PDB file of C-alpha atoms and ligand atoms in Angstrom:
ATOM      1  CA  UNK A   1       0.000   0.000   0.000  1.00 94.00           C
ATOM      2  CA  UNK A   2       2.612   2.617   0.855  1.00 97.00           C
ATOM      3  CA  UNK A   3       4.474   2.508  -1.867  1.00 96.00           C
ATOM      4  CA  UNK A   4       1.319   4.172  -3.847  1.00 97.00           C
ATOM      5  CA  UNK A   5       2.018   7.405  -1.962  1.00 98.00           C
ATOM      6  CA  UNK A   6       6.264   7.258  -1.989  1.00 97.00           C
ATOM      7  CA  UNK A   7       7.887   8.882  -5.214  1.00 95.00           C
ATOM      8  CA  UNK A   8      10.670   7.177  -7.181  1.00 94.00           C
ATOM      9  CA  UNK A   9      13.435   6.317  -5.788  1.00 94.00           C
ATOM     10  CA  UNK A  10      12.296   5.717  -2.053  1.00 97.00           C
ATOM     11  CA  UNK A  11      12.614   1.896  -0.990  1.00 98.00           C
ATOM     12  CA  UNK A  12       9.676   0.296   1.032  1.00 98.00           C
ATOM     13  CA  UNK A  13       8.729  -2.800   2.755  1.00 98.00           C
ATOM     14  CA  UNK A  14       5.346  -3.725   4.792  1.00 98.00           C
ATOM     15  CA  UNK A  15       3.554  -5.938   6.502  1.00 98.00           C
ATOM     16  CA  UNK A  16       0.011  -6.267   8.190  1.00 97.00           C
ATOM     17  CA  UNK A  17       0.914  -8.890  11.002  1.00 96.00           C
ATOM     18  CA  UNK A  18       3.433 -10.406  12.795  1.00 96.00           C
ATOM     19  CA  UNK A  19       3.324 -13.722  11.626  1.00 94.00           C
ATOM     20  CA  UNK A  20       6.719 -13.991   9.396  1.00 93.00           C
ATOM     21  CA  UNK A  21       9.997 -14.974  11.595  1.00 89.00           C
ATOM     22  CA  UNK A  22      11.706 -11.033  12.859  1.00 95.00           C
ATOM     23  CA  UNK A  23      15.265 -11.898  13.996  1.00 95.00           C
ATOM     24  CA  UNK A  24      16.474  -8.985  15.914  1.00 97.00           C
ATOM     25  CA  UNK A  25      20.187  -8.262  16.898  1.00 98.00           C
ATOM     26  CA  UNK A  26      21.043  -8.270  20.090  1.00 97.00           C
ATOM     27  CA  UNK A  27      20.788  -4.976  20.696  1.00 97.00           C
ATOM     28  CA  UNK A  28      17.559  -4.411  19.491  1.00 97.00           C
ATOM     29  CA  UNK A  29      16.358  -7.153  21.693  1.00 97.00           C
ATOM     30  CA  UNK A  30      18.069  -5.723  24.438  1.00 97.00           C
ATOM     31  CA  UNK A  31      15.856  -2.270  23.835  1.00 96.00           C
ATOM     32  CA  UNK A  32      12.770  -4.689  23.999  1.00 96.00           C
ATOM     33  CA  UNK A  33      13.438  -6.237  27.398  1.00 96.00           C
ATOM     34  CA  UNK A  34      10.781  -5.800  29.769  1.00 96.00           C
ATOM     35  CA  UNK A  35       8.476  -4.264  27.146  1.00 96.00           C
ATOM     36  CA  UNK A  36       4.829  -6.191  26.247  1.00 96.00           C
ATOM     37  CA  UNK A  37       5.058  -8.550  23.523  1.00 95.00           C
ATOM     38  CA  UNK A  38       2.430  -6.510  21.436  1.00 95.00           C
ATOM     39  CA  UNK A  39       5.303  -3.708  21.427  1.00 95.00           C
ATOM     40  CA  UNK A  40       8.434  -6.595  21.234  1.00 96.00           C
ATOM     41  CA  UNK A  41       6.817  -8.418  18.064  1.00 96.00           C
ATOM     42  CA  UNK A  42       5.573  -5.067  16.204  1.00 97.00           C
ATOM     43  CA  UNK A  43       9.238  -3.156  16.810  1.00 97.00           C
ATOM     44  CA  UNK A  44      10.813  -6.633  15.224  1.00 97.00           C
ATOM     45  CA  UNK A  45       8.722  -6.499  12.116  1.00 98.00           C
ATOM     46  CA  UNK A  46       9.172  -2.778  11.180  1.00 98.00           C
ATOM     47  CA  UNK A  47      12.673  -4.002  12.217  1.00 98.00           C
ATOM     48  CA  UNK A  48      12.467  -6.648   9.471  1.00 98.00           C
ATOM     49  CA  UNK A  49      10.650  -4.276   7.019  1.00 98.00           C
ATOM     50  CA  UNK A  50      13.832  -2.111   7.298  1.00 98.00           C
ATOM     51  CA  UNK A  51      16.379  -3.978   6.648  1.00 98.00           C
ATOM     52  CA  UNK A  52      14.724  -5.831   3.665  1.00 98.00           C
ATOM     53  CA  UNK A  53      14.791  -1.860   2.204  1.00 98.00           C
ATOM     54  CA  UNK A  54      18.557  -1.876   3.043  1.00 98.00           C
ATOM     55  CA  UNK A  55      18.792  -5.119   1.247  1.00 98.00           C
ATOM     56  CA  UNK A  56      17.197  -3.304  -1.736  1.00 98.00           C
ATOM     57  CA  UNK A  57      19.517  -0.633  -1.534  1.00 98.00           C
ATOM     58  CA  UNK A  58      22.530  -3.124  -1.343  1.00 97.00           C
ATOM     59  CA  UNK A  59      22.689  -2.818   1.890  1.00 98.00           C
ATOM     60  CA  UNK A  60      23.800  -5.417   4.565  1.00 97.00           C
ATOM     61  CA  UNK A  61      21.596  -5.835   7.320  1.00 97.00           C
ATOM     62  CA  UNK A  62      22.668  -4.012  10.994  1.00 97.00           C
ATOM     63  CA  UNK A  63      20.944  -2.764  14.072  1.00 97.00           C
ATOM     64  CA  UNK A  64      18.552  -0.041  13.629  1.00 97.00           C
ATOM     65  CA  UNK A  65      18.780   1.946  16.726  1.00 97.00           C
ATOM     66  CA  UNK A  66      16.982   4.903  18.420  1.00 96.00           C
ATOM     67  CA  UNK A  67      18.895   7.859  17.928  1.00 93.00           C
ATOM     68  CA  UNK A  68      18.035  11.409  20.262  1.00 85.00           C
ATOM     69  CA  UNK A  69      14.389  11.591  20.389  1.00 94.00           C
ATOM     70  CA  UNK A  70      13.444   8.093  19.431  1.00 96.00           C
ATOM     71  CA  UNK A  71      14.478   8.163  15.851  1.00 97.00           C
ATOM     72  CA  UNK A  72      15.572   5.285  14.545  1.00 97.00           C
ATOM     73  CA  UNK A  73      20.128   5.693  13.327  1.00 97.00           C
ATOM     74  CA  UNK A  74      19.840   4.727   9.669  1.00 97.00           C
ATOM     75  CA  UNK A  75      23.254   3.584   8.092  1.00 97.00           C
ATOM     76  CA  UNK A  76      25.456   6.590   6.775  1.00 96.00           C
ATOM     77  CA  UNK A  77      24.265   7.933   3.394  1.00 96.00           C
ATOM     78  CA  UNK A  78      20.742   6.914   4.192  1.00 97.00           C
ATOM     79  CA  UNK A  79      17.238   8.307   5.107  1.00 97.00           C
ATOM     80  CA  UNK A  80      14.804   6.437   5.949  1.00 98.00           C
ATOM     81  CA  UNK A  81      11.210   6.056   8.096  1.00 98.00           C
ATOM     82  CA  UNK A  82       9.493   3.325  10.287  1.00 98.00           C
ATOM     83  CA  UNK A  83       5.669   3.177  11.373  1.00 98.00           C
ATOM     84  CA  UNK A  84       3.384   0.602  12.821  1.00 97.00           C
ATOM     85  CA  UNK A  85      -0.304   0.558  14.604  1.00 96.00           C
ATOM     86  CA  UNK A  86      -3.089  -2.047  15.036  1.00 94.00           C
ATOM     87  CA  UNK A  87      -2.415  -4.435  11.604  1.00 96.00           C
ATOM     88  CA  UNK A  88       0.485  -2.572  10.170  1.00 98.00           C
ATOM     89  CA  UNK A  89       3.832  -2.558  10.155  1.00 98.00           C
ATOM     90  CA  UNK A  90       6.389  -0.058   7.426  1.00 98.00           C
ATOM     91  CA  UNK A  91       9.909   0.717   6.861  1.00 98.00           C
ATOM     92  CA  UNK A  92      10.917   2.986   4.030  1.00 98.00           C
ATOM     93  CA  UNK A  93      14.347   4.389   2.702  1.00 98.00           C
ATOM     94  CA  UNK A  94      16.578   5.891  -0.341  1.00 98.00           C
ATOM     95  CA  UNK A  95      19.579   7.423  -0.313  1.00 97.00           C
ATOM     96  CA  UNK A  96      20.152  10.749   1.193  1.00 96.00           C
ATOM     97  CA  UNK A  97      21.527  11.888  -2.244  1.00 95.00           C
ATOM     98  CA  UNK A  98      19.000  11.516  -4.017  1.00 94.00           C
ATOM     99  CA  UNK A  99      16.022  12.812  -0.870  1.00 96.00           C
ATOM    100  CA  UNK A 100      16.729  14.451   2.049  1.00 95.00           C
ATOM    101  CA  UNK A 101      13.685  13.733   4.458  1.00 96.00           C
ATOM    102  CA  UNK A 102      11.583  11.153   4.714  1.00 97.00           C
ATOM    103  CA  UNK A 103       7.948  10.502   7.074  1.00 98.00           C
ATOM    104  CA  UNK A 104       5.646   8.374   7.429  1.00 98.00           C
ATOM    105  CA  UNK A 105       2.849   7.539   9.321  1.00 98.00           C
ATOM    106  CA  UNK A 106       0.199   4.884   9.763  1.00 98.00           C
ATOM    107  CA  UNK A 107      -3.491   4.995  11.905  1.00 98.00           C
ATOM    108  CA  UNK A 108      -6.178   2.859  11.886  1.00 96.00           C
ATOM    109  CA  UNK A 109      -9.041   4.305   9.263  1.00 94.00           C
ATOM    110  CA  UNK A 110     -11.851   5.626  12.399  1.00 88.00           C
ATOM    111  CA  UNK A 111     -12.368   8.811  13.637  1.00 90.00           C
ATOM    112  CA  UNK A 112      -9.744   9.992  16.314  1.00 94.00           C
ATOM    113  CA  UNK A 113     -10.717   9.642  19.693  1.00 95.00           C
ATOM    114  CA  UNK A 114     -13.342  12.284  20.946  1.00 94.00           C
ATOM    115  CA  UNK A 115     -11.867  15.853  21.895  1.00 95.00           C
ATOM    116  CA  UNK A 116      -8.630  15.333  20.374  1.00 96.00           C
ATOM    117  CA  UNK A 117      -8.780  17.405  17.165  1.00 96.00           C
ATOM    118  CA  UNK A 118      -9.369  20.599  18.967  1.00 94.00           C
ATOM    119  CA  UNK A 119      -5.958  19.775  21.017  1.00 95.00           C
ATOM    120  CA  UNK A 120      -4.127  19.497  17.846  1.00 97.00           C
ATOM    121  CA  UNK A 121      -5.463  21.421  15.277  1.00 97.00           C
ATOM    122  CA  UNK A 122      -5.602  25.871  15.050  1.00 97.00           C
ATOM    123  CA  UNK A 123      -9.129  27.620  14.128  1.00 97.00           C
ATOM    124  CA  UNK A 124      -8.099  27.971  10.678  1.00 97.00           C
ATOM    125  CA  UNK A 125      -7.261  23.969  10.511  1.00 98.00           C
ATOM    126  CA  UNK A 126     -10.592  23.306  12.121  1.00 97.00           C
ATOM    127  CA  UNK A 127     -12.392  25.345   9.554  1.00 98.00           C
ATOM    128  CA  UNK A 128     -10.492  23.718   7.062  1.00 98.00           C
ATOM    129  CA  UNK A 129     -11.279  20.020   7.831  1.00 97.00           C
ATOM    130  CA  UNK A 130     -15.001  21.125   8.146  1.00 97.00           C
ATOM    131  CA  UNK A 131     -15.054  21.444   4.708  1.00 98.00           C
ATOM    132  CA  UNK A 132     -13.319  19.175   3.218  1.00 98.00           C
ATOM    133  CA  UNK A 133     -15.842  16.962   6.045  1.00 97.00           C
ATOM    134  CA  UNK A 134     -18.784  18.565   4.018  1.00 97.00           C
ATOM    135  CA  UNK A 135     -17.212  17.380   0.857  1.00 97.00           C
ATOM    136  CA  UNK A 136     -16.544  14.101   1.645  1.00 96.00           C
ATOM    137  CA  UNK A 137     -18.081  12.999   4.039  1.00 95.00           C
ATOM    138  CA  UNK A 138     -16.745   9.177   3.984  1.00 94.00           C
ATOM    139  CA  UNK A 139     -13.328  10.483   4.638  1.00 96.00           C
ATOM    140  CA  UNK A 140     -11.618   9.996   8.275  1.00 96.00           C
ATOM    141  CA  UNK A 141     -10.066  13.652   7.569  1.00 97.00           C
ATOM    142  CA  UNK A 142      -9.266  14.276  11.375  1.00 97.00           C
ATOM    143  CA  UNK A 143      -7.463  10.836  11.097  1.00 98.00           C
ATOM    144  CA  UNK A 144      -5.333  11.849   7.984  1.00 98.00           C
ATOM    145  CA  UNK A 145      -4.704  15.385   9.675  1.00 98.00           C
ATOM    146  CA  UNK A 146      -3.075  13.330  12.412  1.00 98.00           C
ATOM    147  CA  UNK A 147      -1.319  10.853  10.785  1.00 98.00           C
ATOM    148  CA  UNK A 148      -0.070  13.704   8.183  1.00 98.00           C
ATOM    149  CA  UNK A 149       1.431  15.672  11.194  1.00 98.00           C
ATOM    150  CA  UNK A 150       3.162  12.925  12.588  1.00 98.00           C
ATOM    151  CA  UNK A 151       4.705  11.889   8.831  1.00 98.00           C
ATOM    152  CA  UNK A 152       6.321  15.718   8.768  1.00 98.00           C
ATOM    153  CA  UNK A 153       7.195  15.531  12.155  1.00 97.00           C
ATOM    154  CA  UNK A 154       9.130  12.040  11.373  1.00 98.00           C
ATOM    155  CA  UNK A 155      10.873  13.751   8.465  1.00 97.00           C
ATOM    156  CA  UNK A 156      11.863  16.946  10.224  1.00 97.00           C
ATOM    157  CA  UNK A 157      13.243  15.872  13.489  1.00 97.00           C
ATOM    158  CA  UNK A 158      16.563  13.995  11.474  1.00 95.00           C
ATOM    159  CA  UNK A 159      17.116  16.884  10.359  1.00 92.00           C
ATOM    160  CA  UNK A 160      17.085  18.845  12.756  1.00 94.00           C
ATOM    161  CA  UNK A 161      16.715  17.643  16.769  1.00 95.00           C
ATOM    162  CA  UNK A 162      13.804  20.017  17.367  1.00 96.00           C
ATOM    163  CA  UNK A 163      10.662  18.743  19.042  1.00 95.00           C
ATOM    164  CA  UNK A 164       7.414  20.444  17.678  1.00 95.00           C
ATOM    165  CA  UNK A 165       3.786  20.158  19.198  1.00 94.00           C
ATOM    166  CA  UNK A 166       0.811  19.497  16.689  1.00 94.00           C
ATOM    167  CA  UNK A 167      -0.261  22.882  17.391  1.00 94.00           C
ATOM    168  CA  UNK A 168       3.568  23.994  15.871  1.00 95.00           C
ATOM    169  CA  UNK A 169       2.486  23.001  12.094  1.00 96.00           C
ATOM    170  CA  UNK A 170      -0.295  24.149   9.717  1.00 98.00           C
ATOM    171  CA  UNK A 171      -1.620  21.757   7.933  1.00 98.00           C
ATOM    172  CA  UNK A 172      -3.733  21.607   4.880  1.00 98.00           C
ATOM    173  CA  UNK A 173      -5.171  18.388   3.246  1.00 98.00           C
ATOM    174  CA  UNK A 174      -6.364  18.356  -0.560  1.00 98.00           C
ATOM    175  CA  UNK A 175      -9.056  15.812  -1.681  1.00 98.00           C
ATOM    176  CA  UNK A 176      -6.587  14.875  -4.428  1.00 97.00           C
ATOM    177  CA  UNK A 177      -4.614  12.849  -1.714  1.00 98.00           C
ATOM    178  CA  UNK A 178      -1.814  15.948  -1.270  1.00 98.00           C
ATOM    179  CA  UNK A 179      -1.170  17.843   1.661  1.00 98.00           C
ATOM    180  CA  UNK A 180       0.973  20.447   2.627  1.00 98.00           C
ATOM    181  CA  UNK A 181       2.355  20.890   6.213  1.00 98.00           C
ATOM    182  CA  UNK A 182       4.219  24.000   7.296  1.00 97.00           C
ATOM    183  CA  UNK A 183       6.216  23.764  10.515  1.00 96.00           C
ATOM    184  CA  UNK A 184       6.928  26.446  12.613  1.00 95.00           C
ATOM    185  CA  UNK A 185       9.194  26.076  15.740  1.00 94.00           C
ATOM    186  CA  UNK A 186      10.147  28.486  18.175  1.00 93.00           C
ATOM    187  CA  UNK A 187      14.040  29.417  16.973  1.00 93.00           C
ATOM    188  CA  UNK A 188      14.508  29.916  12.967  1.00 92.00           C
ATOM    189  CA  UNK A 189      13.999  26.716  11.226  1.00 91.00           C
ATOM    190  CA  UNK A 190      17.315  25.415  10.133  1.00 91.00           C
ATOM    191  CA  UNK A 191      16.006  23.746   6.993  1.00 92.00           C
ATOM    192  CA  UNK A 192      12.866  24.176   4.842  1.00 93.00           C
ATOM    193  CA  UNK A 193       9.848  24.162   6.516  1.00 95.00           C
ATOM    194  CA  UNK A 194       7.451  23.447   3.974  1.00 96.00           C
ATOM    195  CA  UNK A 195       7.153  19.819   3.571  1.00 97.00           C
ATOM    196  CA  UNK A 196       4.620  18.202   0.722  1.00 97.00           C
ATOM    197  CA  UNK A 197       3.023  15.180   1.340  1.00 98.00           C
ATOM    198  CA  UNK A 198       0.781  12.466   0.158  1.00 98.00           C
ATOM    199  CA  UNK A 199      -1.934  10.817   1.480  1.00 98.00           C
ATOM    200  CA  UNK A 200      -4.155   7.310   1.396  1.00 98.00           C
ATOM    201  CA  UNK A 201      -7.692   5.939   3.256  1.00 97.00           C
ATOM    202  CA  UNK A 202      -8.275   2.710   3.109  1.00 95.00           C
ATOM    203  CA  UNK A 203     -11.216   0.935   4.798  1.00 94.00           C
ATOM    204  CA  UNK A 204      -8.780  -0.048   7.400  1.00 95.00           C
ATOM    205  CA  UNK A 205      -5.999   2.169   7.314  1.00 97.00           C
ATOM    206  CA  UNK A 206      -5.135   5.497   6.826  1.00 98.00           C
ATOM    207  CA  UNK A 207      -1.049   5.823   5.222  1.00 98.00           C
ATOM    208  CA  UNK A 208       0.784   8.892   5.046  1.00 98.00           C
ATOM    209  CA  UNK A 209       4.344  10.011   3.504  1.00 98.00           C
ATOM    210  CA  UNK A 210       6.211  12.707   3.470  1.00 98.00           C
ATOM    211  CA  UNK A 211       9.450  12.640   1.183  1.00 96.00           C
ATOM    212  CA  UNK A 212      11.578  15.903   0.283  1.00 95.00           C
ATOM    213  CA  UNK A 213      14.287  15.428  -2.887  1.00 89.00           C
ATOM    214  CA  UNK A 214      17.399  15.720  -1.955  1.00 81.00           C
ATOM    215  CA  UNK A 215      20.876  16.781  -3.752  1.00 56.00           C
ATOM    216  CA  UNK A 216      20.164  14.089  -6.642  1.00 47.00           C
ATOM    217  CA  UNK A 217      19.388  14.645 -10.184  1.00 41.00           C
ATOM    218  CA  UNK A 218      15.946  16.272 -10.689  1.00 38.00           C
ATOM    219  CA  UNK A 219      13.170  13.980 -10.934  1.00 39.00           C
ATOM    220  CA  UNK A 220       9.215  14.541 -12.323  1.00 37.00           C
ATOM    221  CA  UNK A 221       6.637  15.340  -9.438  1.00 35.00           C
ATOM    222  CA  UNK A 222       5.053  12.658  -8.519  1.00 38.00           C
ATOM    223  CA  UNK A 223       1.072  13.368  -9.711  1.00 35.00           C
ATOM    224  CA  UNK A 224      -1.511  13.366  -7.460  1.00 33.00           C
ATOM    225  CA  UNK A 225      -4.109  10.496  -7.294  1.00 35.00           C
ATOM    226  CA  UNK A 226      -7.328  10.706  -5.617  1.00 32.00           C
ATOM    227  CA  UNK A 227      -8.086   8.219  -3.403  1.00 40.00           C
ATOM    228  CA  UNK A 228     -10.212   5.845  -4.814  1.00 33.00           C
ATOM    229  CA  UNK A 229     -10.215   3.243  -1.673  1.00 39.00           C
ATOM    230  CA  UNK A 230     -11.174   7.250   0.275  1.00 41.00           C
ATOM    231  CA  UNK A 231     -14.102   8.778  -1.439  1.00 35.00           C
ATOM    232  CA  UNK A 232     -16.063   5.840  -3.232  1.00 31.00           C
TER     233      UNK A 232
HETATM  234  C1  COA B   1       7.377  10.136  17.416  1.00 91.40           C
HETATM  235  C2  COA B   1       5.950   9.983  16.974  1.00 91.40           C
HETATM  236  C3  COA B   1       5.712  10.879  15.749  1.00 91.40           C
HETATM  237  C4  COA B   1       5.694   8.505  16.576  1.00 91.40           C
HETATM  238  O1  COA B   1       4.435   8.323  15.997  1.00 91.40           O
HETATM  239  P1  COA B   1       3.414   7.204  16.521  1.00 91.40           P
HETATM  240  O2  COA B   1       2.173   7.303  15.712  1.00 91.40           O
HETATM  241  O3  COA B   1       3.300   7.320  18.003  1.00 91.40           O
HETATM  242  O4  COA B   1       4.090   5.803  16.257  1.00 91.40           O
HETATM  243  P2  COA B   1       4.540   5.105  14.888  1.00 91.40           P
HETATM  244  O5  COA B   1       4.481   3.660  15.114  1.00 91.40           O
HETATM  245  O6  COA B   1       3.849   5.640  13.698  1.00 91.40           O
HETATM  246  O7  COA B   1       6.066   5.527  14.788  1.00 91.40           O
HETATM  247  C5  COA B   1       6.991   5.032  15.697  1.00 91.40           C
HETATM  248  C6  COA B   1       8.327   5.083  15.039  1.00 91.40           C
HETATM  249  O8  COA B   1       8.650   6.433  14.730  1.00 91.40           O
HETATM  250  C7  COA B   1      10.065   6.556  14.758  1.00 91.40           C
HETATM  251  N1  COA B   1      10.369   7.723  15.550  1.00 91.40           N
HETATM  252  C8  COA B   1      10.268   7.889  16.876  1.00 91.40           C
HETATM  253  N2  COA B   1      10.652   9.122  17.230  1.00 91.40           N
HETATM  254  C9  COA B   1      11.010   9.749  16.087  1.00 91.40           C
HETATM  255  C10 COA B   1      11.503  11.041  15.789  1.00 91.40           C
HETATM  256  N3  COA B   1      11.729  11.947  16.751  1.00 91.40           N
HETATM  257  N4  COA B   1      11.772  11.349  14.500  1.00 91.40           N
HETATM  258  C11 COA B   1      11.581  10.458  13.511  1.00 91.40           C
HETATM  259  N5  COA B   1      11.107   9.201  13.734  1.00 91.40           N
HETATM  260  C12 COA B   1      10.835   8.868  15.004  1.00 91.40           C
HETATM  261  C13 COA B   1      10.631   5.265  15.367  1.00 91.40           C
HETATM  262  O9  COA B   1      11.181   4.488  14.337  1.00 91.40           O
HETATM  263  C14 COA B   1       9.406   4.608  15.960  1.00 91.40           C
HETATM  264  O10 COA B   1       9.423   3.195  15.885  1.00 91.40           O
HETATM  265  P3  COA B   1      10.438   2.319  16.748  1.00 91.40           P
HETATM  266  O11 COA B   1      10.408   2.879  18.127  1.00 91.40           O
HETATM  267  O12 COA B   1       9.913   0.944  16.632  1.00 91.40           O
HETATM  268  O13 COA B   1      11.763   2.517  16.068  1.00 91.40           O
HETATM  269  C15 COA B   1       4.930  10.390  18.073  1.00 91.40           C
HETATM  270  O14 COA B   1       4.949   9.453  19.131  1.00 91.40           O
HETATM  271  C16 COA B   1       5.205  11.761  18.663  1.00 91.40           C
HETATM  272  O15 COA B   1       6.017  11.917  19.564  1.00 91.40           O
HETATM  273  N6  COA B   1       4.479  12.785  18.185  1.00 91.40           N
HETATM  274  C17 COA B   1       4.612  14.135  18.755  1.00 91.40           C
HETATM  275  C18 COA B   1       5.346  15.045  17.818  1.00 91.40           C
HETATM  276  C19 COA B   1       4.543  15.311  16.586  1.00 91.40           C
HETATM  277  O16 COA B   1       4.095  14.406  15.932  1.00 91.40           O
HETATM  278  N7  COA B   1       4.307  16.584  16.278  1.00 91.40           N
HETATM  279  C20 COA B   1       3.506  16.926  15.130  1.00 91.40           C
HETATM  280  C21 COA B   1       3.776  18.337  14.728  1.00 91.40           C
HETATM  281  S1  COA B   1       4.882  18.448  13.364  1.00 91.40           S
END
């Protein structure tokens, strides 16, 4: 499924249970000590989701380890992403010549819990989702909002070690499975803060990615798809 929403270039591997073998090195295992076996067998499949993208980028397979804040220490010259929630599991990567950030996120396909839009989203976000809500009414837009947010937050923090709130991005979500989130922390941003995404509903799931080019030859923009699985 994700790979509908990643552009060119950007390496991905998923899986919607736990039930193929997820060796982890010792380390990782060592980071899942103590933790509930719900949390033990989903970190070992995004574990094994990763590094069967490093094996498509030639790459051998090593530990992939938290870095400062929880982000997982891809191997040097890479970029890369890892997600998982009830019935999913995703690793993505590519070379950090040719992109410089990637995000994603999955979320189950309902509504988000009650009250929790109006923590994380502005006035003019609110308004916003309202219409698209009027639109398209099928669509779990406060779920995509969410899952959107975390994608950019994902591909920012690499970059750049600052934490942001929900409440520190404005995000806007078009019908044709695009968004765009602008991020807006406290001290200067040290790199772009526009970040372009793309997004998918399933009846189950809700997938979004967020992947900036990097220093690589140009490539075409990716065209947008609506969302077939979204608004039938
Ligand atoms: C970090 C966070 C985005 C993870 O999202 P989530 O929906 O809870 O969980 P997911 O399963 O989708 O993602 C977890 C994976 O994200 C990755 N991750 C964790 N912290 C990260 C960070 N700071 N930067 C990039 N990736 C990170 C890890 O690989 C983690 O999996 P692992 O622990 O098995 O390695 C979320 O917990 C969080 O802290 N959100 C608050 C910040 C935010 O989203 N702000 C939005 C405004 S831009």
């Amino acid at each position: 499924m994700i790979e509908e929403i990643l552009p060119p270039g950007v390496t991905s591997s998923e899986a919607f249970d736990d039930a193929a073998p997820a060796p982890l090195f010792p380390a990782e295992a060592a980071l899942m000590e103590g933790r509930r076996e719900r949390r033990r067998r989903q970190f070992a499949t995004a574990r094994a989701c990763a590094r069967r993208c490093l094996a498509d980028l030639g790459r051998p397979p090593v530990p992939l380890l938290p870095g400062p804040g929880g982000a997982p220490k891809w191997p040097s010259g890479l970029v890369g992403s890892i997600t998982h929630c009830e019935g999913y599991r995703a690793a993505v990567a590519a070379p950090a010549s040719a992109v410089a950030a990637l995000g994603i996120d999955a979320e189950p396909a309902g509504p988000l819990p009650r009250g929790v839009l109006a923590l994380i989203a502005s006035e003019a976000e609110l308004a916003r989702l309202a219409s698209l809500t009027a639109a398209h009414p099928a669509v779990p837009w406060d779920r995509i909002f969410f899952s959107a947010k975390e994608a950019a937050y994902k591909a920012w923090y690499p970059a750049t070690g600052i934490w942001l709130g929900f409440r520190d991005a404005d995000l806007s979500l078009s019908p044709a499975g695009t968004f765009t989130a602008t991020l807006r922390p406290a001290v200067p941003p040290p790199v772009d803060p526009e970040y372009e995404g793309r997004w998918l509903a399933g009846p189950d799931l809700v997938l979004t990615a967020v992947a900036r080019e990097g220093g690589g030859p140009p490539r075409a923009p990716v065209p947008a798809t609506i969302s077939a699985a979204a608004l039938s």
